[in-house]
């Protein structure tokens, strides 16, 4: 569908320009929507015919002075992408046991590629570690888990994915409508074309897989070339991840957690894998039969349990830095995979 729109732009004879994250023909920033062809006369079946979408357009026009004609045209060319909903309901971070999940990321190929990425970008990683206080191996591991160090950044147009989730995925529609809003503002701010930005099925973009709101507020032009480019600039990706983690509370030089033993799992069942922040100090855990097997911190921690083999559950007392990784992706399997990959690198 995006190819159709791009072809229409070409027929109109509008000049093409390059832009970060854009594939195919792109319009120069500031091209008036009056130059675009009219939307299809029959909107039936497209998102432009959806009353919620029309209300969303009303808001974009009144709050952000967005060009209504441009939005109606963009929504008139797209329909629901069912695969997006299917994938959102079957995320491996939720349904796959840890011992299987981590094999996708903590393996010889990603470790080797991570070491090579570190060598190639040593100066930027050292700079980010010094300026933001974030362990450079964690920065690299996040890039490794998210996109295989930039190799796999997603091939679906972000606009259709976000629109599908914003209006046909009730469980999180409020969140995705806000991300769709952020995406459209990002498009305008960067002179991109609606619908040509490629990303994941959930609308995440670039090497860092930032959602649009994070791209707008936390992505940085670390190489100072005048633009934020999370697809083509390793420096921008490194600096943006460091900025993100610092913003969400990364504690410089602090451990992420310690291995623990649990004498009576049933006794602490209500505490296992609960919440998104540390909950109790070591004295409280000890009274519940949760004992660290390494030197513990006096800071608060949360109790993490993951199935490390088919018939074995392992426990950790996790500190703030573990939960900061969860701010990137709210899955304990994800956070542990990132940290294990970081340690391996």
Coordinates of C-alpha atoms in Angstrom, one line a residue, residues 104-105 107-114 117 120 140-153 207 209 341:
X104 CA 17.6 -16.2 20.8
X105 CA 19.9 -13.6 22.2
X107 CA 24.4 -17.2 22.0
X108 CA 27.8 -17.3 20.4
X109 CA 26.9 -15.3 17.3
X110 CA 25.4 -12.4 19.2
X111 CA 28.2 -12.4 21.7
X112 CA 30.8 -12.3 18.9
X113 CA 29.0 -9.7 17.0
X114 CA 28.7 -7.7 20.2
X117 CA 30.5 -3.8 17.6
X120 CA 34.3 -0.6 16.2
X140 CA 25.8 -2.9 23.4
X141 CA 23.6 -5.7 24.7
X142 CA 20.4 -3.7 24.3
X143 CA 21.3 -3.1 20.7
X144 CA 22.1 -6.8 20.3
X145 CA 18.8 -8.0 21.7
X146 CA 16.7 -5.3 20.0
X147 CA 18.1 -5.4 16.5
X148 CA 21.2 -7.6 16.3
X149 CA 23.3 -4.4 16.4
X150 CA 21.2 -2.7 13.7
X151 CA 20.9 -5.6 11.3
X152 CA 17.1 -6.2 11.9
X153 CA 15.2 -2.9 12.5
X207 CA 18.6 0.3 15.9
X209 CA 13.7 0.3 18.6
X341 CA 24.4 -10.9 27.0

